[in-house]
Coordinates of C-alpha atoms in Angstrom, one line a residue:
M1 CA -14.9 35.1 40.4
P2 CA -15.4 31.4 40.8
L3 CA -16.9 30.0 44.0
S4 CA -14.6 27.5 45.8
V5 CA -16.3 24.2 46.7
K6 CA -15.6 23.1 50.3
D7 CA -18.4 20.6 51.0
C8 CA -16.8 17.6 49.3
T9 CA -16.6 14.2 51.1
W10 CA -14.0 11.4 50.9
E11 CA -13.4 7.9 52.0
E12 CA -10.3 5.7 51.9
T13 CA -9.0 2.2 52.3
D14 CA -5.4 1.0 52.5
S15 CA -5.1 1.2 48.7
L16 CA -8.1 3.2 47.3
L17 CA -9.5 6.7 47.7
W18 CA -13.0 8.0 46.8
I19 CA -13.8 11.7 46.5
T20 CA -17.3 12.9 46.1
I21 CA -17.9 16.5 44.8
P22 CA -21.5 17.9 44.5
L23 CA -22.4 19.5 41.1
K24 CA -24.8 22.0 42.7
G25 CA -27.2 21.9 39.8
V26 CA -24.6 22.5 37.1
N27 CA -25.0 20.6 33.8
A28 CA -22.6 17.7 33.7
K29 CA -21.5 18.7 30.1
K30 CA -19.9 21.8 31.5
V31 CA -17.6 20.0 33.9
D32 CA -13.9 20.3 33.2
I33 CA -11.6 17.8 35.0
F34 CA -7.8 17.9 35.3
S35 CA -5.7 15.5 37.5
S36 CA -2.2 14.4 38.1
E37 CA -0.4 12.3 40.7
E38 CA -0.6 15.0 43.4
Y39 CA -3.0 17.7 42.0
L40 CA -6.8 17.5 41.3
K41 CA -8.9 20.3 39.8
V42 CA -12.6 20.4 38.8
N43 CA -14.0 23.5 37.1
Y44 CA -17.8 23.8 36.5
P45 CA -18.7 27.5 36.4
P46 CA -19.4 29.3 38.6
Y47 CA -17.9 26.6 41.0
F48 CA -14.3 25.6 41.3
F49 CA -12.7 22.7 43.3
E50 CA -8.9 22.4 43.7
C51 CA -7.0 19.9 45.9
L52 CA -3.3 19.2 46.6
L53 CA -3.5 15.6 47.7
A54 CA -1.8 14.4 50.8
A55 CA 0.2 11.7 48.9
P56 CA 0.7 10.7 45.3
V57 CA -1.8 8.4 43.4
E58 CA -1.6 6.4 40.2
D59 CA -2.8 9.0 37.7
C60 CA -3.3 6.7 34.7
R61 CA -5.2 4.1 36.6
G62 CA -7.9 6.2 38.3
F63 CA -11.1 7.4 36.8
A64 CA -14.0 9.9 37.4
Q65 CA -17.7 9.2 37.1
I66 CA -20.3 12.0 36.6
G67 CA -24.0 11.4 37.4
D68 CA -26.8 11.9 39.8
G69 CA -25.7 15.4 40.6
V70 CA -22.2 14.5 41.8
I71 CA -18.6 13.7 40.6
I72 CA -17.1 10.6 42.1
F73 CA -13.3 10.1 41.8
K74 CA -11.8 6.6 42.4
L75 CA -8.1 6.9 42.8
I76 CA -5.4 4.3 43.5
K77 CA -2.8 5.1 46.0
K78 CA 0.9 4.8 44.9
C79 CA 1.9 3.7 48.4
P80 CA -0.6 1.7 50.5
G81 CA -1.6 3.2 53.8
F82 CA -4.1 5.5 55.4
W83 CA -3.7 9.3 54.9
K84 CA -6.2 10.6 57.6
N85 CA -6.3 13.9 55.7
L86 CA -7.3 14.5 52.1
H87 CA -5.4 17.7 51.6
S88 CA -1.7 18.2 51.9
S89 CA -0.3 20.3 54.7
D90 CA 1.0 22.7 52.0
S91 CA -2.5 23.3 50.5
N92 CA -2.8 26.7 52.2
N93 CA 0.5 27.9 50.8
K94 CA -0.3 29.7 47.6
E95 CA 3.3 29.6 46.3
V96 CA 3.5 25.8 46.8
M97 CA 0.0 25.3 45.3
K98 CA 1.1 27.4 42.2
N99 CA 4.3 25.4 41.8
K100 CA 2.4 22.1 42.1
R101 CA -0.2 23.3 39.5
D102 CA 2.5 24.3 37.0
E103 CA 4.4 21.1 37.6
A104 CA 1.2 19.0 36.9
L105 CA 0.5 20.9 33.7
L106 CA 4.1 20.4 32.5
K107 CA 3.8 16.6 33.2
Y108 CA 0.5 16.5 31.4
Q109 CA 1.9 18.2 28.3
K110 CA 4.9 15.9 28.4
R111 CA 2.7 12.9 28.6
L112 CA 0.6 14.1 25.6
E113 CA 3.8 14.6 23.6
D114 CA 5.1 11.2 24.5
E115 CA 1.8 9.6 23.5
A116 CA 1.7 11.5 20.2
N117 CA 5.3 10.4 19.5
E118 CA 4.5 6.9 20.3
K119 CA 1.5 6.9 18.0
N120 CA 3.7 8.4 15.2
D121 CA 6.4 5.7 15.8
I122 CA 3.7 2.9 15.6
K123 CA 2.2 4.4 12.4
R124 CA 5.7 4.7 10.8
E125 CA 6.5 1.1 11.8
H126 CA 3.2 -0.1 10.4
G127 CA 4.0 1.7 7.1
K128 CA 7.4 0.2 6.9
T129 CA 5.9 -3.3 7.6
A130 CA 3.3 -2.8 4.9
V131 CA 6.0 -1.8 2.4
N132 CA 8.1 -4.8 3.3
E133 CA 5.2 -7.1 3.1
M134 CA 4.2 -5.7 -0.4
L135 CA 7.8 -6.1 -1.6
K136 CA 7.9 -9.7 -0.2
I137 CA 4.6 -10.5 -2.0
E138 CA 5.9 -9.0 -5.2
Q139 CA 9.1 -11.0 -4.9
L140 CA 7.1 -14.2 -4.3
E141 CA 5.0 -13.4 -7.4
R142 CA 8.1 -12.9 -9.5
D143 CA 9.6 -16.2 -8.3
R144 CA 6.3 -18.0 -9.1
I145 CA 6.3 -16.5 -12.6
A146 CA 10.0 -17.4 -13.1
K147 CA 9.3 -21.0 -12.0
I148 CA 6.4 -21.2 -14.5
K149 CA 8.6 -19.9 -17.2
D150 CA 11.3 -22.4 -16.4
E151 CA 8.9 -25.2 -16.5
E152 CA 7.4 -24.1 -19.8
R153 CA 11.0 -23.6 -21.2
K154 CA 11.9 -27.1 -20.1
K155 CA 8.8 -28.6 -21.7
A156 CA 9.4 -26.7 -24.9
T157 CA 13.1 -27.9 -24.9
E158 CA 12.1 -31.5 -24.3
A159 CA 9.5 -31.3 -27.1
L160 CA 12.1 -29.8 -29.5
E161 CA 14.6 -32.5 -28.7
K162 CA 12.0 -35.1 -29.2
W163 CA 11.0 -33.6 -32.6
K164 CA 14.7 -33.4 -33.6
E165 CA 15.2 -37.1 -32.7
E166 CA 12.1 -38.0 -34.8
Q167 CA 13.5 -36.0 -37.7
R168 CA 16.9 -37.7 -37.5
S169 CA 15.2 -41.1 -37.4
L170 CA 13.1 -40.3 -40.4
A171 CA 16.2 -39.0 -42.2
E172 CA 18.1 -42.2 -41.5
K173 CA 15.2 -44.3 -42.7
E174 CA 14.9 -42.2 -45.9
K175 CA 18.7 -42.5 -46.5
E176 CA 18.6 -46.3 -46.1
K177 CA 15.6 -46.5 -48.5
L178 CA 17.4 -44.4 -51.1
L179 CA 20.6 -46.5 -50.8
A180 CA 18.6 -49.6 -51.3
E181 CA 16.9 -48.2 -54.4
N182 CA 20.2 -47.0 -55.9
K183 CA 21.8 -50.4 -55.3
S184 CA 18.9 -52.2 -56.9
K185 CA 19.0 -49.8 -60.0
T186 CA 22.8 -50.3 -60.3
Q187 CA 22.5 -54.0 -60.4
H188 CA 19.7 -53.9 -62.9
S189 CA 21.5 -51.6 -65.3
K190 CA 24.5 -53.9 -65.4
R191 CA 22.3 -56.6 -67.1
K192 CA 21.2 -54.3 -69.9
K193 CA 22.9 -54.2 -73.3
P194 CA 24.8 -51.2 -74.5
G195 CA 22.6 -48.5 -76.0
S196 CA 19.7 -49.5 -73.8
I197 CA 17.1 -46.9 -73.0
F198 CA 17.6 -47.5 -69.3
E199 CA 20.1 -45.1 -67.7
S200 CA 22.3 -45.8 -64.7
E201 CA 22.3 -43.7 -61.5
P202 CA 24.2 -40.4 -61.9
K203 CA 27.8 -40.8 -61.0
D204 CA 30.5 -38.3 -60.1
K205 CA 33.8 -38.3 -61.9
S206 CA 35.1 -41.0 -59.7
G207 CA 32.3 -43.3 -60.7
I208 CA 30.7 -43.5 -57.2
V209 CA 27.0 -43.1 -56.9
R210 CA 26.1 -39.9 -55.0
E211 CA 24.2 -40.4 -51.7
S212 CA 21.2 -38.3 -50.7
G213 CA 21.3 -35.9 -47.7
N214 CA 19.5 -33.1 -45.8
I215 CA 20.2 -29.4 -45.9
T216 CA 19.2 -27.3 -42.9
V217 CA 17.9 -23.8 -43.9
K218 CA 17.8 -21.1 -41.3
H219 CA 15.9 -17.8 -41.8
T220 CA 16.9 -14.5 -40.3
P221 CA 14.4 -13.4 -37.6
R222 CA 12.4 -10.2 -38.4
V223 CA 10.4 -7.9 -36.2
F224 CA 8.1 -6.8 -39.1
P225 CA 5.7 -9.2 -40.8
T226 CA 6.9 -8.4 -44.3
P227 CA 9.9 -10.1 -45.9
T228 CA 13.2 -8.3 -46.1
R229 CA 12.9 -7.8 -49.8
E230 CA 9.7 -5.8 -49.3
S231 CA 10.9 -3.7 -46.3
Q232 CA 12.6 -0.4 -46.0
A233 CA 15.5 -1.2 -43.7
E234 CA 16.5 2.4 -42.9
Q235 CA 13.0 3.4 -41.8
E236 CA 12.5 0.2 -39.8
E237 CA 15.8 0.7 -37.9
T238 CA 14.8 4.3 -37.0
W239 CA 11.4 3.2 -35.8
L240 CA 12.8 0.4 -33.7
K241 CA 15.4 2.7 -32.2
K242 CA 12.8 5.2 -31.1
Q243 CA 10.6 2.5 -29.6
A244 CA 13.6 1.2 -27.5
E245 CA 14.5 4.7 -26.3
A246 CA 10.9 5.3 -25.2
R247 CA 10.7 2.0 -23.3
N248 CA 14.0 2.6 -21.5
A249 CA 13.5 6.3 -20.8
I250 CA 11.9 5.9 -17.4
Q251 CA 14.1 3.0 -16.3
L252 CA 17.3 4.8 -17.4
S253 CA 16.1 7.9 -15.4
L254 CA 15.6 5.8 -12.3
D255 CA 18.9 4.0 -12.7
N256 CA 21.1 7.1 -13.5
D257 CA 19.5 10.1 -11.9
L258 CA 18.4 8.8 -8.5
S259 CA 20.7 8.2 -5.5
E260 CA 20.5 4.9 -3.6
K261 CA 18.4 6.6 -0.9
E262 CA 16.0 8.0 -3.6
K263 CA 15.6 4.5 -5.0
N264 CA 13.9 3.4 -1.7
P265 CA 10.1 3.4 -2.1
Q266 CA 9.6 4.2 1.6
W267 CA 11.8 7.2 1.4
L268 CA 9.9 8.5 -1.7
L269 CA 6.6 7.8 0.1
D270 CA 7.7 9.9 3.1
K271 CA 9.0 12.6 0.8
G272 CA 5.7 12.8 -1.1
N273 CA 3.9 13.0 2.2
S274 CA 6.1 15.9 3.3
Y275 CA 5.4 17.7 0.0
F276 CA 1.7 17.1 0.4
S277 CA 1.7 18.5 4.0
S278 CA 3.4 21.7 2.7
G279 CA 0.9 22.1 -0.1
D280 CA 3.4 21.3 -2.9
F281 CA 1.1 18.8 -4.6
Q282 CA 2.9 18.6 -8.0
S283 CA 6.2 17.7 -6.3
A284 CA 4.3 15.1 -4.2
I285 CA 2.9 13.6 -7.4
N286 CA 6.4 13.4 -8.8
A287 CA 7.7 11.6 -5.7
Y288 CA 4.8 9.1 -5.6
T289 CA 5.2 8.4 -9.4
C290 CA 8.9 7.6 -8.9
A291 CA 8.0 5.3 -6.0
I292 CA 5.3 3.6 -8.2
H293 CA 7.9 2.7 -10.8
L294 CA 10.0 1.0 -8.0
A295 CA 7.0 -0.6 -6.2
P296 CA 4.1 -0.7 -8.6
K297 CA 1.9 -2.9 -6.3
L298 CA 1.9 -0.6 -3.2
P299 CA -1.6 0.8 -2.9
T300 CA -0.7 3.6 -0.6
L301 CA 1.3 5.3 -3.4
Y302 CA -1.7 5.4 -5.7
S303 CA -4.1 6.5 -3.0
N304 CA -1.8 9.4 -1.9
R305 CA -1.2 10.4 -5.6
G306 CA -5.0 10.4 -6.1
A307 CA -5.3 12.8 -3.1
C308 CA -2.8 15.2 -4.9
H309 CA -4.8 15.0 -8.1
L310 CA -7.9 15.8 -6.2
K311 CA -6.3 18.9 -4.8
L312 CA -5.2 20.0 -8.3
N313 CA -8.7 19.2 -9.8
N314 CA -7.3 16.4 -11.9
L315 CA -10.5 14.5 -11.3
F316 CA -10.2 11.7 -13.8
K317 CA -6.6 11.0 -12.7
C318 CA -7.8 10.9 -9.1
I319 CA -10.5 8.4 -9.9
E320 CA -8.0 6.2 -11.8
D321 CA -5.4 6.2 -9.0
C322 CA -8.0 5.5 -6.3
S323 CA -9.5 2.7 -8.3
K324 CA -6.0 1.2 -8.8
A325 CA -5.3 1.5 -5.0
L326 CA -8.6 -0.3 -4.2
D327 CA -7.8 -3.1 -6.6
L328 CA -4.5 -3.7 -4.9
M329 CA -5.9 -3.7 -1.3
Y330 CA -6.6 -7.4 -1.2
P331 CA -7.3 -9.3 0.9
L332 CA -9.8 -7.1 2.6
V333 CA -8.5 -7.1 6.2
Q334 CA -8.7 -4.8 9.2
Q335 CA -5.2 -3.6 8.6
N336 CA -6.1 -1.9 5.4
A337 CA -9.7 -0.9 6.3
S338 CA -8.9 2.8 7.0
S339 CA -6.9 3.0 3.8
R340 CA -9.8 1.6 1.8
A341 CA -12.2 4.1 3.4
R342 CA -9.9 7.0 2.5
A343 CA -9.6 5.9 -1.1
L344 CA -13.4 5.4 -1.5
V345 CA -14.0 8.9 -0.1
R346 CA -11.5 10.5 -2.4
R347 CA -12.9 8.8 -5.4
G348 CA -16.5 9.6 -4.3
T349 CA -15.5 13.3 -3.9
A350 CA -14.0 13.3 -7.5
F351 CA -17.2 11.8 -8.9
C352 CA -19.3 14.4 -7.1
M353 CA -17.1 17.2 -8.5
L354 CA -17.8 15.8 -11.9
E355 CA -21.5 15.9 -11.0
M356 CA -21.7 12.1 -11.1
Y357 CA -23.5 12.1 -7.7
I358 CA -24.9 8.5 -7.9
E359 CA -21.4 7.0 -8.4
G360 CA -20.1 9.3 -5.6
L361 CA -22.8 8.2 -3.2
K362 CA -22.0 4.6 -3.8
D363 CA -18.4 5.1 -2.8
Y364 CA -19.4 7.1 0.3
E365 CA -21.8 4.3 1.3
A366 CA -19.1 1.7 0.8
A367 CA -16.8 3.8 3.1
L368 CA -19.5 3.9 5.7
L369 CA -19.7 0.1 5.7
I370 CA -16.0 0.2 6.7
D371 CA -16.3 3.1 9.2
P372 CA -19.9 3.4 10.2
K373 CA -19.2 5.8 13.1
N374 CA -17.4 8.4 11.0
Q375 CA -19.6 11.6 11.4
A376 CA -17.9 13.5 8.6
I377 CA -18.6 10.7 6.0
Q378 CA -22.2 10.4 7.2
S379 CA -22.8 14.1 6.9
D380 CA -21.3 14.2 3.4
A381 CA -23.3 11.2 2.2
Q382 CA -26.5 12.8 3.5
R383 CA -25.7 16.0 1.5
I384 CA -25.1 14.0 -1.6
R385 CA -28.5 12.2 -1.1
K386 CA -30.2 15.6 -0.9
V387 CA -28.6 16.8 -4.1
I388 CA -29.7 13.6 -5.9
Q389 CA -33.3 13.9 -4.6
A390 CA -33.4 17.6 -5.6
S391 CA -32.3 16.8 -9.1
E392 CA -34.8 13.9 -9.6
P393 CA -37.9 14.8 -11.7
V394 CA -41.2 15.0 -9.8

């Protein structure tokens, strides 16, 4: 049975409260503290301290300090004033004490749930923000490429028009030159006697000298390098049809088979995460793959799909997806630091499972540079070093 501690001391001001509890030689690591607005409990076997405070305090703003053989609580009063007594008048009532204890536990559990929900909401918002930013960056890249294409198309059009104008000018000059030559030959032939060996310019039936001109020849475009006369049209058409069907298969599937909600990359990401949590890794891979077709520059999709491949021992696919995720995580900022560390650890694990321990150690060491206080990564890296040292020849 625990021993109740009665020899605690306390001091107060108008707004603050200090409570000093002796440890009685117990190791500070064995101390368990629980507090709420009205209830305070300290358990350090075989001793036990419990107090129902005379008035409520600010639970989230107070703190406890353990050292020099004592526990010192510094609490902030909710309502300024002097208490005169530390314990509430109901402290001796076991039923009231039990109710206050249960109420404090319920409030503490509710606070933990609220904090967890708040963290999940923040994480979800960060994920949505990251997706929106990636989509915005991708749209800007598409706009930039479209602008470059428009500028190149404009330059090509201007060059073509300039060339056409030059050709028309050359044709006009050639025409004038031919007309002048024909006129000179006609006048010269009129001065010759009949039966002369000089012939006049060719004339049509009306006796008018024919003028020279230009004929534009257009060639039918071909996909294959050989001319039409050397090709086999039926086989070529079959091959082209198969290639077009293969290129459009994925896009047609996305356009026709998926609903509007399923065409949202964030929805597919959440769906893949749900499958991963339930252990259905192949379904998670399918969800991430569909999302990648919709948002191919979102690194989280490749990293998560790499984790699924790692679970299914698809080691080379895991390495490929993690490498792609790391390539897309630029610039290197604090917001994507944890994601980079996870991708490096997954790729390093895949390398080690393939017995490529040196490559795996490099990835673990890179992850440690990002998260140097991670004990799990440090422990795994140390084990890999021992494996490498054991395999080296003496």
